């Protein structure tokens, strides 16, 4: 029989707990004290599994990889932009070089004509000299432009080189974060695997009705069973009053007692701060 001492707690009991507890109290569970103590092992395994699940969701490496992915995208975009700029400038350089070459060819031809002495007409000579002067001015303009474009290309190529170095660095940092994330996930998976195995073994050993009660409580408040230690519930930490302690002490050792505050199965051992009743000191005290 589960103990009823709601009044002793001065009406602080949560209504939800009250209803659920009443439902369960209709089928009071009894279990060997050793099985009750074994329930604490199950609660410890479940607490570890809960911590592992939380760790899996909150790994700092998850954020690190996500940030590295963003940086990587932005660095790749910068490199592509710089590569495009360099290639555009290379195209401009080739165009200018070709134009300069054309102007030079024309100058060479004109100078050849002038030097050949084949032009006798003064008007023709004047036109040719005028054209040569124009070509030389054009060449100077084109060469200045070429110089300017080459300087821009040099600066852009330097940006591209820095961008590539940065990209390699970010890729390395991302790989490093991925490796650490995978190691942490493998660690969590190993804890979960081990916990699941331990859980199966413990459940196989424990009485089915006790496990069923435990699971229902755990589904509701996250913890299914706790040790009573120094007069406190190990789950909600509530200090049990004198009446509650009295009930715990007087309840038969095989009676499954629940915390009035949080509903967990309260497991009594020598650490519980209850004056040693004879039935707690005997392992097979049923
Ligand atoms: Zn409690």
GROMACS .gro file of C-alpha atoms and ligand atoms in nm:
model
  287
    1UNK     CA    1   0.000   0.000   0.000
    2UNK     CA    2   0.130   0.339  -0.086
    3UNK     CA    3   0.137   0.583   0.196
    4UNK     CA    4  -0.112   0.870   0.204
    5UNK     CA    5   0.014   1.177   0.379
    6UNK     CA    6  -0.082   1.455   0.146
    7UNK     CA    7  -0.226   1.664   0.429
    8UNK     CA    8   0.107   1.654   0.610
    9UNK     CA    9   0.268   1.850   0.326
   10UNK     CA   10   0.035   2.144   0.370
   11UNK     CA   11  -0.139   2.126   0.034
   12UNK     CA   12   0.175   2.185  -0.175
   13UNK     CA   13   0.112   1.872  -0.380
   14UNK     CA   14   0.078   1.930  -0.749
   15UNK     CA   15  -0.270   1.839  -0.878
   16UNK     CA   16  -0.128   1.636  -1.166
   17UNK     CA   17   0.076   1.427  -0.923
   18UNK     CA   18  -0.229   1.384  -0.706
   19UNK     CA   19  -0.445   1.243  -0.987
   20UNK     CA   20  -0.174   1.021  -1.130
   21UNK     CA   21  -0.075   0.894  -0.787
   22UNK     CA   22  -0.435   0.814  -0.702
   23UNK     CA   23  -0.470   0.610  -1.022
   24UNK     CA   24  -0.156   0.413  -0.944
   25UNK     CA   25  -0.237   0.369  -0.582
   26UNK     CA   26  -0.537   0.163  -0.694
   27UNK     CA   27  -0.282  -0.099  -0.799
   28UNK     CA   28  -0.023  -0.065  -0.524
   29UNK     CA   29   0.303  -0.230  -0.621
   30UNK     CA   30   0.512  -0.437  -0.389
   31UNK     CA   31   0.870  -0.534  -0.460
   32UNK     CA   32   1.158  -0.695  -0.283
   33UNK     CA   33   1.386  -0.428  -0.122
   34UNK     CA   34   1.676  -0.559  -0.332
   35UNK     CA   35   1.470  -0.504  -0.649
   36UNK     CA   36   1.385  -0.153  -0.529
   37UNK     CA   37   1.753  -0.081  -0.480
   38UNK     CA   38   1.822  -0.224  -0.826
   39UNK     CA   39   1.571   0.030  -0.959
   40UNK     CA   40   1.822   0.300  -0.859
   41UNK     CA   41   2.071   0.141  -1.103
   42UNK     CA   42   1.809   0.170  -1.374
   43UNK     CA   43   1.747   0.535  -1.278
   44UNK     CA   44   2.123   0.600  -1.296
   45UNK     CA   45   2.144   0.445  -1.643
   46UNK     CA   46   1.845   0.651  -1.756
   47UNK     CA   47   2.001   0.969  -1.616
   48UNK     CA   48   2.317   0.893  -1.813
   49UNK     CA   49   2.114   0.831  -2.129
   50UNK     CA   50   1.934   1.164  -2.077
   51UNK     CA   51   2.270   1.342  -2.036
   52UNK     CA   52   2.402   1.170  -2.350
   53UNK     CA   53   2.096   1.280  -2.552
   54UNK     CA   54   2.139   1.636  -2.426
   55UNK     CA   55   2.508   1.631  -2.511
   56UNK     CA   56   2.430   1.502  -2.863
   57UNK     CA   57   2.201   1.802  -2.921
   58UNK     CA   58   2.425   2.064  -2.764
   59UNK     CA   59   2.774   1.972  -2.888
   60UNK     CA   60   2.973   2.296  -2.939
   61UNK     CA   61   3.125   2.129  -3.246
   62UNK     CA   62   2.783   2.137  -3.418
   63UNK     CA   63   2.787   2.518  -3.403
   64UNK     CA   64   3.156   2.524  -3.502
   65UNK     CA   65   3.092   2.315  -3.815
   66UNK     CA   66   2.790   2.528  -3.903
   67UNK     CA   67   2.995   2.850  -3.870
   68UNK     CA   68   3.283   2.699  -4.067
   69UNK     CA   69   3.035   2.605  -4.343
   70UNK     CA   70   2.917   2.966  -4.361
   71UNK     CA   71   3.276   3.103  -4.362
   72UNK     CA   72   3.367   2.846  -4.625
   73UNK     CA   73   3.083   2.956  -4.852
   74UNK     CA   74   3.178   3.321  -4.816
   75UNK     CA   75   3.551   3.248  -4.872
   76UNK     CA   76   3.469   3.039  -5.182
   77UNK     CA   77   3.255   3.323  -5.318
   78UNK     CA   78   3.543   3.569  -5.261
   79UNK     CA   79   3.791   3.340  -5.439
   80UNK     CA   80   3.554   3.293  -5.736
   81UNK     CA   81   3.502   3.672  -5.755
   82UNK     CA   82   3.880   3.736  -5.745
   83UNK     CA   83   3.942   3.464  -6.008
   84UNK     CA   84   3.682   3.625  -6.235
   85UNK     CA   85   3.838   3.969  -6.181
   86UNK     CA   86   4.189   3.838  -6.261
   87UNK     CA   87   4.064   3.663  -6.573
   88UNK     CA   88   3.876   3.978  -6.687
   89UNK     CA   89   4.193   4.185  -6.636
   90UNK     CA   90   4.398   3.925  -6.829
   91UNK     CA   91   4.153   3.959  -7.116
   92UNK     CA   92   4.190   4.342  -7.102
   93UNK     CA   93   4.570   4.305  -7.101
   94UNK     CA   94   4.567   4.078  -7.409
   95UNK     CA   95   4.334   4.319  -7.588
   96UNK     CA   96   4.558   4.618  -7.510
   97UNK     CA   97   4.872   4.424  -7.611
   98UNK     CA   98   4.708   4.333  -7.944
   99UNK     CA   99   4.609   4.697  -8.002
  100UNK     CA  100   4.961   4.815  -7.920
  101UNK     CA  101   5.098   4.556  -8.160
  102UNK     CA  102   4.864   4.682  -8.435
  103UNK     CA  103   4.975   5.041  -8.377
  104UNK     CA  104   5.343   4.937  -8.385
  105UNK     CA  105   5.294   4.744  -8.713
  106UNK     CA  106   5.128   5.051  -8.864
  107UNK     CA  107   5.413   5.275  -8.737
  108UNK     CA  108   5.674   5.036  -8.880
  109UNK     CA  109   5.497   5.036  -9.216
  110UNK     CA  110   5.470   5.419  -9.221
  111UNK     CA  111   5.833   5.459  -9.117
  112UNK     CA  112   5.936   5.210  -9.383
  113UNK     CA  113   5.749   5.412  -9.644
  114UNK     CA  114   5.907   5.735  -9.518
  115UNK     CA  115   6.258   5.582  -9.520
  116UNK     CA  116   6.216   5.424  -9.866
  117UNK     CA  117   6.216   5.770 -10.027
  118UNK     CA  118   5.945   5.655 -10.262
  119UNK     CA  119   5.708   5.938 -10.159
  120UNK     CA  120   5.780   6.251 -10.347
  121UNK     CA  121   5.457   6.445 -10.290
  122UNK     CA  122   5.492   6.701 -10.011
  123UNK     CA  123   5.125   6.662  -9.918
  124UNK     CA  124   5.165   6.284  -9.890
  125UNK     CA  125   5.478   6.325  -9.677
  126UNK     CA  126   5.301   6.566  -9.446
  127UNK     CA  127   5.004   6.326  -9.408
  128UNK     CA  128   5.238   6.038  -9.332
  129UNK     CA  129   5.430   6.236  -9.068
  130UNK     CA  130   5.101   6.347  -8.916
  131UNK     CA  131   4.979   5.988  -8.900
  132UNK     CA  132   5.306   5.873  -8.740
  133UNK     CA  133   5.270   6.138  -8.469
  134UNK     CA  134   4.909   6.030  -8.406
  135UNK     CA  135   5.016   5.664  -8.385
  136UNK     CA  136   5.290   5.748  -8.134
  137UNK     CA  137   5.042   5.939  -7.913
  138UNK     CA  138   4.799   5.649  -7.940
  139UNK     CA  139   5.075   5.408  -7.844
  140UNK     CA  140   5.166   5.613  -7.535
  141UNK     CA  141   4.800   5.620  -7.425
  142UNK     CA  142   4.765   5.244  -7.478
  143UNK     CA  143   5.092   5.169  -7.293
  144UNK     CA  144   4.985   5.384  -6.996
  145UNK     CA  145   4.652   5.206  -6.991
  146UNK     CA  146   4.825   4.868  -7.010
  147UNK     CA  147   5.050   4.961  -6.718
  148UNK     CA  148   4.751   5.064  -6.510
  149UNK     CA  149   4.561   4.741  -6.589
  150UNK     CA  150   4.869   4.533  -6.508
  151UNK     CA  151   4.901   4.704  -6.170
  152UNK     CA  152   4.535   4.632  -6.099
  153UNK     CA  153   4.586   4.272  -6.204
  154UNK     CA  154   4.882   4.241  -5.968
  155UNK     CA  155   4.677   4.374  -5.673
  156UNK     CA  156   4.379   4.150  -5.761
  157UNK     CA  157   4.606   3.846  -5.798
  158UNK     CA  158   4.746   3.921  -5.451
  159UNK     CA  159   4.389   3.935  -5.314
  160UNK     CA  160   4.316   3.605  -5.486
  161UNK     CA  161   4.624   3.446  -5.332
  162UNK     CA  162   4.524   3.569  -4.983
  163UNK     CA  163   4.170   3.440  -5.044
  164UNK     CA  164   4.302   3.096  -5.142
  165UNK     CA  165   4.523   3.077  -4.832
  166UNK     CA  166   4.226   3.177  -4.617
  167UNK     CA  167   4.007   2.919  -4.789
  168UNK     CA  168   4.260   2.643  -4.714
  169UNK     CA  169   4.273   2.761  -4.352
  170UNK     CA  170   3.892   2.757  -4.318
  171UNK     CA  171   3.869   2.415  -4.487
  172UNK     CA  172   4.127   2.288  -4.238
  173UNK     CA  173   3.937   2.435  -3.942
  174UNK     CA  174   3.613   2.284  -4.072
  175UNK     CA  175   3.774   1.941  -4.111
  176UNK     CA  176   3.912   1.972  -3.761
  177UNK     CA  177   3.568   2.064  -3.619
  178UNK     CA  178   3.404   1.779  -3.815
  179UNK     CA  179   3.660   1.534  -3.678
  180UNK     CA  180   3.603   1.654  -3.320
  181UNK     CA  181   3.225   1.648  -3.371
  182UNK     CA  182   3.239   1.291  -3.505
  183UNK     CA  183   3.460   1.182  -3.216
  184UNK     CA  184   3.215   1.334  -2.967
  185UNK     CA  185   2.919   1.173  -3.147
  186UNK     CA  186   3.096   0.837  -3.146
  187UNK     CA  187   3.155   0.882  -2.775
  188UNK     CA  188   2.787   0.962  -2.718
  189UNK     CA  189   2.683   0.665  -2.935
  190UNK     CA  190   2.905   0.435  -2.731
  191UNK     CA  191   2.754   0.565  -2.404
  192UNK     CA  192   2.405   0.517  -2.548
  193UNK     CA  193   2.481   0.169  -2.674
  194UNK     CA  194   2.627   0.065  -2.342
  195UNK     CA  195   2.335   0.228  -2.154
  196UNK     CA  196   2.075   0.057  -2.372
  197UNK     CA  197   2.237  -0.280  -2.305
  198UNK     CA  198   2.255  -0.218  -1.931
  199UNK     CA  199   1.894  -0.104  -1.940
  200UNK     CA  200   1.778  -0.426  -2.111
  201UNK     CA  201   1.964  -0.638  -1.857
  202UNK     CA  202   1.821  -0.445  -1.560
  203UNK     CA  203   1.466  -0.452  -1.697
  204UNK     CA  204   1.501  -0.826  -1.753
  205UNK     CA  205   1.595  -0.871  -1.389
  206UNK     CA  206   1.332  -0.644  -1.233
  207UNK     CA  207   0.966  -0.738  -1.166
  208UNK     CA  208   0.747  -0.630  -1.459
  209UNK     CA  209   0.495  -0.435  -1.248
  210UNK     CA  210   0.776  -0.237  -1.081
  211UNK     CA  211   0.931  -0.153  -1.421
  212UNK     CA  212   0.592  -0.055  -1.558
  213UNK     CA  213   0.530   0.181  -1.264
  214UNK     CA  214   0.881   0.323  -1.298
  215UNK     CA  215   0.837   0.384  -1.672
  216UNK     CA  216   0.506   0.563  -1.624
  217UNK     CA  217   0.655   0.794  -1.361
  218UNK     CA  218   0.964   0.856  -1.573
  219UNK     CA  219   0.757   0.938  -1.881
  220UNK     CA  220   0.579   1.203  -1.679
  221UNK     CA  221   0.858   1.372  -1.485
  222UNK     CA  222   1.186   1.249  -1.633
  223UNK     CA  223   1.296   1.054  -1.326
  224UNK     CA  224   1.134   0.730  -1.214
  225UNK     CA  225   1.305   0.647  -0.886
  226UNK     CA  226   1.532   0.811  -0.632
  227UNK     CA  227   1.709   0.729  -0.313
  228UNK     CA  228   1.587   0.878   0.011
  229UNK     CA  229   1.904   1.031   0.154
  230UNK     CA  230   1.931   1.213   0.484
  231UNK     CA  231   1.555   1.253   0.494
  232UNK     CA  232   1.526   1.407   0.146
  233UNK     CA  233   1.378   1.284  -0.183
  234UNK     CA  234   1.674   1.231  -0.417
  235UNK     CA  235   1.473   1.357  -0.716
  236UNK     CA  236   1.296   1.677  -0.602
  237UNK     CA  237   1.526   1.733  -0.298
  238UNK     CA  238   1.227   1.798  -0.080
  239UNK     CA  239   1.296   1.745   0.287
  240UNK     CA  240   1.048   1.495   0.423
  241UNK     CA  241   0.869   1.600   0.738
  242UNK     CA  242   0.848   1.396   1.053
  243UNK     CA  243   0.515   1.236   0.957
  244UNK     CA  244   0.648   1.136   0.616
  245UNK     CA  245   0.965   0.994   0.770
  246UNK     CA  246   0.746   0.802   1.012
  247UNK     CA  247   0.542   0.655   0.726
  248UNK     CA  248   0.856   0.562   0.536
  249UNK     CA  249   0.998   0.394   0.843
  250UNK     CA  250   0.676   0.210   0.920
  251UNK     CA  251   0.599   0.097   0.565
  252UNK     CA  252   0.682  -0.267   0.499
  253UNK     CA  253   1.019  -0.310   0.329
  254UNK     CA  254   0.856  -0.455   0.018
  255UNK     CA  255   0.608  -0.170  -0.011
  256UNK     CA  256   0.686   0.061  -0.301
  257UNK     CA  257   0.665   0.412  -0.158
  258UNK     CA  258   0.629   0.726  -0.367
  259UNK     CA  259   0.735   1.087  -0.311
  260UNK     CA  260   0.426   1.292  -0.238
  261UNK     CA  261   0.586   1.594  -0.403
  262UNK     CA  262   0.728   1.461  -0.731
  263UNK     CA  263   0.582   1.110  -0.751
  264UNK     CA  264   0.906   0.911  -0.790
  265UNK     CA  265   0.956   0.575  -0.626
  266UNK     CA  266   1.141   0.644  -0.302
  267UNK     CA  267   1.402   0.379  -0.240
  268UNK     CA  268   1.503   0.330   0.121
  269UNK     CA  269   1.850   0.218   0.221
  270UNK     CA  270   2.074   0.261   0.524
  271UNK     CA  271   2.166   0.607   0.385
  272UNK     CA  272   1.808   0.722   0.396
  273UNK     CA  273   1.824   0.885   0.737
  274UNK     CA  274   1.549   0.668   0.875
  275UNK     CA  275   1.621   0.502   1.207
  276UNK     CA  276   1.719   0.148   1.114
  277UNK     CA  277   1.407  -0.064   1.106
  278UNK     CA  278   1.477  -0.433   1.130
  279UNK     CA  279   1.329  -0.511   0.788
  280UNK     CA  280   1.576  -0.277   0.607
  281UNK     CA  281   1.883  -0.440   0.753
  282UNK     CA  282   1.783  -0.785   0.630
  283UNK     CA  283   1.850  -0.841   0.260
  284UNK     CA  284   1.579  -1.109   0.227
  285UNK     CA  285   1.335  -0.939   0.460
  286UNK     CA  286   1.012  -1.023   0.281
  287LIG    ZN1  287   1.040   1.394  -0.473
   0.00000   0.00000   0.00000
